[in-house]
mmCIF file of C-alpha atoms in Angstrom:
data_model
loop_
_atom_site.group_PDB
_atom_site.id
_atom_site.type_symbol
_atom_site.label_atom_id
_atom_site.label_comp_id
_atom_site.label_asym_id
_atom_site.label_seq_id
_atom_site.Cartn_x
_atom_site.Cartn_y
_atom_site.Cartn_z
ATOM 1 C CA UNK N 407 143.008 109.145 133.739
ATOM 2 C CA UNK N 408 140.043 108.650 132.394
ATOM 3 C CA UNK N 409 137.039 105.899 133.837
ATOM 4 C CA UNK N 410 137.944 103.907 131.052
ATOM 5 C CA UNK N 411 141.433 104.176 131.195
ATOM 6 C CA UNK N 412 141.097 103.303 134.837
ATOM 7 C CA UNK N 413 138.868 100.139 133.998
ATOM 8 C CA UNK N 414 140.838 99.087 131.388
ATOM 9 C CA UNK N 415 144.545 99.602 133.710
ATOM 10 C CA UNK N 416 142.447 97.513 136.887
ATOM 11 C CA UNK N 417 141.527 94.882 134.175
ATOM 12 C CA UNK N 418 145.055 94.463 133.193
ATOM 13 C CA UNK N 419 146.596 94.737 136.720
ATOM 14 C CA UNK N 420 144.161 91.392 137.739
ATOM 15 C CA UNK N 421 145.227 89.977 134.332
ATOM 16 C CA UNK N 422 148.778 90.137 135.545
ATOM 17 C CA UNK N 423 148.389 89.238 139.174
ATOM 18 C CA UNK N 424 146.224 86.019 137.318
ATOM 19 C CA UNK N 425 149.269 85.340 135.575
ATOM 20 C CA UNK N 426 151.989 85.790 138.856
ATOM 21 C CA UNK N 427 149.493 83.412 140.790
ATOM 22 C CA UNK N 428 149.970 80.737 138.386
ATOM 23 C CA UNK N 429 153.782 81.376 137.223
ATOM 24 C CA UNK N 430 155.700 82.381 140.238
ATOM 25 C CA UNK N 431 156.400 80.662 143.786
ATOM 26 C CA UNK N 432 156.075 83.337 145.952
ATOM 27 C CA UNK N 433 153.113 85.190 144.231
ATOM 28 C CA UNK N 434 151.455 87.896 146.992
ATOM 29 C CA UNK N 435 154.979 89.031 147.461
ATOM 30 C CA UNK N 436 155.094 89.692 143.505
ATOM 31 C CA UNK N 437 151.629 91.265 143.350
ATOM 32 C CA UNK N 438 152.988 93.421 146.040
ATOM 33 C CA UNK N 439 155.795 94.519 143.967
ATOM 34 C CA UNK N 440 153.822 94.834 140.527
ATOM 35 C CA UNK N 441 151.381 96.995 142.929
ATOM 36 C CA UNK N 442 154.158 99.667 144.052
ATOM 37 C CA UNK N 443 156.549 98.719 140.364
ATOM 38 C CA UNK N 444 153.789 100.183 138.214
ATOM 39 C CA UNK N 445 151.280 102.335 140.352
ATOM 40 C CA UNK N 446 152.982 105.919 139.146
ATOM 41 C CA UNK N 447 153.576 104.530 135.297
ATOM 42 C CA UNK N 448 151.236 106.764 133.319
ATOM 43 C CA UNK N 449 147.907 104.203 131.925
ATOM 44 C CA UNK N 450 148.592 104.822 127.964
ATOM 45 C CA UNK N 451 152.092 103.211 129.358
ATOM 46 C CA UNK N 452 150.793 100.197 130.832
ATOM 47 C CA UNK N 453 148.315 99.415 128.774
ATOM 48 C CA UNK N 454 150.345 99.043 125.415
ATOM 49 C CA UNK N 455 152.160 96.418 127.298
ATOM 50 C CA UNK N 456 149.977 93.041 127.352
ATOM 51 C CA UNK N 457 149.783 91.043 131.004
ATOM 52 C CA UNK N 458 152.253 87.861 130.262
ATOM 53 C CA UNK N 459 155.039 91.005 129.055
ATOM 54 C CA UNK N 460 154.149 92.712 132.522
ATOM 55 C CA UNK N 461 154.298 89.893 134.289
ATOM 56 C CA UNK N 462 158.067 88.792 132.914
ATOM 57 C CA UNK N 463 159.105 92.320 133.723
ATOM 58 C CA UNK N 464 158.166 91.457 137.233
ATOM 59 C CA UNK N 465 159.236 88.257 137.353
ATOM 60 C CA UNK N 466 162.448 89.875 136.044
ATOM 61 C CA UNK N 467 162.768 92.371 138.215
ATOM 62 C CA UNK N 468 162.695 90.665 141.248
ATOM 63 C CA UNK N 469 165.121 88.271 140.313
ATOM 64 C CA UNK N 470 167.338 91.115 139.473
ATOM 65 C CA UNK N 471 166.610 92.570 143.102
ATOM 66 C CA UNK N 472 166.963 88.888 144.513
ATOM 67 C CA UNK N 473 169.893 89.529 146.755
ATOM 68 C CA UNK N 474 171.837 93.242 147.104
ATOM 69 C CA UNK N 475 174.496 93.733 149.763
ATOM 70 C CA UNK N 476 173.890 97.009 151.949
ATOM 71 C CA UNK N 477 175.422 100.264 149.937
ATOM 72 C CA UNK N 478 175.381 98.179 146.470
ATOM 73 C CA UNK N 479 174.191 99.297 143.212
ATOM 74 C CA UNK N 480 172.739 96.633 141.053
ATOM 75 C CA UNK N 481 172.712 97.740 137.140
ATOM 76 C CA UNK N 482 171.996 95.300 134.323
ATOM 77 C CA UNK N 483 171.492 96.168 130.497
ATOM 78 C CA UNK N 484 169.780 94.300 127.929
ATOM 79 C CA UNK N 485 167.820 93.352 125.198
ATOM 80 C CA UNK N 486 164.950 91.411 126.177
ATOM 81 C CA UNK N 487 164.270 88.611 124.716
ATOM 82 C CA UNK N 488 161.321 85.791 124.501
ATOM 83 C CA UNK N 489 164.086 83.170 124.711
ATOM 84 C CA UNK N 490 166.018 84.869 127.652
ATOM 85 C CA UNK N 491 163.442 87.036 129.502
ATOM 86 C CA UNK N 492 159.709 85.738 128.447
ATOM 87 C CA UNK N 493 159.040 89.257 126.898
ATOM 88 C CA UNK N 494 160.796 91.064 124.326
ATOM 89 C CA UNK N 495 160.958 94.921 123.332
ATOM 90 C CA UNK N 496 162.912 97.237 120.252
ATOM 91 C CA UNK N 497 164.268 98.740 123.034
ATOM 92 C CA UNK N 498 167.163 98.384 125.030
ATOM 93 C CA UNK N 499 166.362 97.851 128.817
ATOM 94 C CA UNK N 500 168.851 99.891 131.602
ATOM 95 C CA UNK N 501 168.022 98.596 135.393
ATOM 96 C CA UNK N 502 169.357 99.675 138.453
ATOM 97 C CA UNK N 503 168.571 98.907 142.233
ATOM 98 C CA UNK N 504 170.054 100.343 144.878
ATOM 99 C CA UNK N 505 169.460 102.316 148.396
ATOM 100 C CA UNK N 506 167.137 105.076 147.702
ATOM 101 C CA UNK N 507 168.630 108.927 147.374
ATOM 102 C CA UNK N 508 167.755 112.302 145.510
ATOM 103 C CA UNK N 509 168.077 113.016 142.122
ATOM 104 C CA UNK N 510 169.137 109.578 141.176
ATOM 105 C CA UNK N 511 166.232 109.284 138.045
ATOM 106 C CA UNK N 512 167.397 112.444 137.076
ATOM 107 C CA UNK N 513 171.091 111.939 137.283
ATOM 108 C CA UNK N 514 170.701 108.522 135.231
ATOM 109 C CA UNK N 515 168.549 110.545 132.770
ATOM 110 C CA UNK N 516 170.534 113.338 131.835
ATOM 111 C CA UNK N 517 173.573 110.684 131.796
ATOM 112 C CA UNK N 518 171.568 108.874 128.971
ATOM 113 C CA UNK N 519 170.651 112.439 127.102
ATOM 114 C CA UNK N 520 174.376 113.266 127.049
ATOM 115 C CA UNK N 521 175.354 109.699 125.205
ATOM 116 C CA UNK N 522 172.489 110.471 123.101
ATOM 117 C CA UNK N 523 169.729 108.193 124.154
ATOM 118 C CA UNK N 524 166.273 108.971 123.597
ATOM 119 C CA UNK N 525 164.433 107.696 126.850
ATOM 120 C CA UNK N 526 160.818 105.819 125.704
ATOM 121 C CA UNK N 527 159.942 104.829 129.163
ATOM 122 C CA UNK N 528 160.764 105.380 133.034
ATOM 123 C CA UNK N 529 159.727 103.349 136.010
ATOM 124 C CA UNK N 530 160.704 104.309 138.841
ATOM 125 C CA UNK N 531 159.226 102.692 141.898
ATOM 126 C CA UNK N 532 160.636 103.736 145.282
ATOM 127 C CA UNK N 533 159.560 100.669 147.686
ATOM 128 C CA UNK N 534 160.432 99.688 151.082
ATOM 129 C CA UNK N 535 162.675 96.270 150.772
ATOM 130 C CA UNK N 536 162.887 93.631 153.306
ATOM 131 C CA UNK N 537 165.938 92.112 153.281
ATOM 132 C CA UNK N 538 168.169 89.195 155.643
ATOM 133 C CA UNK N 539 171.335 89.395 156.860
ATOM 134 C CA UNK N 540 172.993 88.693 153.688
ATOM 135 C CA UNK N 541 170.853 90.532 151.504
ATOM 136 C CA UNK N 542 168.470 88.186 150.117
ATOM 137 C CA UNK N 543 164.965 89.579 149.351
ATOM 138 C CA UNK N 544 162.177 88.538 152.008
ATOM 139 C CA UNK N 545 159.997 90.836 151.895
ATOM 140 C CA UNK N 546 158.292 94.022 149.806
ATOM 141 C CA UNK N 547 156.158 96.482 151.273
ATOM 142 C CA UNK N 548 154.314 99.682 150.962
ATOM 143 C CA UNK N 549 156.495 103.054 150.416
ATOM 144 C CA UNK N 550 154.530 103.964 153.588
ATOM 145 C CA UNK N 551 155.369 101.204 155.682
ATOM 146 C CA UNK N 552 158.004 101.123 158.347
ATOM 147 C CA UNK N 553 158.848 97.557 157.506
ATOM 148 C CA UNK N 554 162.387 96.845 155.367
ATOM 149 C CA UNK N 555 164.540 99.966 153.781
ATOM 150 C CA UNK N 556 163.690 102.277 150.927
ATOM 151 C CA UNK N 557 165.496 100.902 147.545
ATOM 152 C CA UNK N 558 165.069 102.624 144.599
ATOM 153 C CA UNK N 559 164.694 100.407 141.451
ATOM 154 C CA UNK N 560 164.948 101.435 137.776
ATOM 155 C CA UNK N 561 163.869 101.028 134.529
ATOM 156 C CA UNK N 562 164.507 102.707 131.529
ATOM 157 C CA UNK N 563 163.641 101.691 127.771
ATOM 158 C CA UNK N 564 166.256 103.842 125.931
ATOM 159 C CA UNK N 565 166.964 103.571 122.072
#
């Protein structure tokens, strides 16, 4: 990354977290999430996205994650749309949260390669999940903390 690249990614990162602040109820535990969601997605990724879209996909996200039973597997495909998600793509969105294991980016990969899908983008945060006694989402932490469980959460942008 390049010092540009990395001024322009912070710039966008406190664009977002600007925009979580002032759109979402529980807002550090959402900058927490954007934090670990989009820390490994390459720059040129991120920053053909604008903040509001980035924001929505977090927003998104963790109302997707809201509540997951120990041993599920969440999936949900979809066309984003304004209307429906507050951000929109020409690509078709495949999510998936669940309890974190090997190989599971590259089994869902290959699985989308052998129906013919051309993958555009991957995110693949691995993040440590607090969660109550019947699931609901309470708290997100850092891959290196011992607080909550490791869940692995997915998205792809396939064709």
């Amino acid at each position: 990354m390049t010092p540009s690249q990395d001024r322009q990614r912070k710039a966008l990162m406190d664009q977002v977290k600007k925009i979580l602040q002032a759109q979402h109820g529980r807002a550090r535990m959402a900058e927490r999430y954007m934090e670990q969601c989009f820390r490994r997605v390459p720059s040129e990724d991120l920053l053909s996205e604008s903040p509001a879209d980035l924001a929505a996909i977090i927003m998104g996200q963790l109302d997707f994650i809201r509540r997951r039973g120990a041993g599920e597997v969440l999936v949900r495909v979809r066309n984003p749309s304004l209307e429906n998600d507050g951000w929109e793509s020409t690509h078709t969105v495949i999510e998936t949260a669940c309890d974190d294991r090997p190989f599971l980016v590259d089994t869902v990969a290959l699985t989308l390669s052998e129906m013919g899908l051309n993958v555009h983008l991957i995110i693949h945060p691995v993040m440590r999940i607090g969660r109550d006694a019947a699931g609901g989402l309470n708290g997100v932490y850092a891959k290196t903390s011992n607080r909550g469980r490791p869940e692995s959460i997915t998205h792809f942008r396939v064709d």
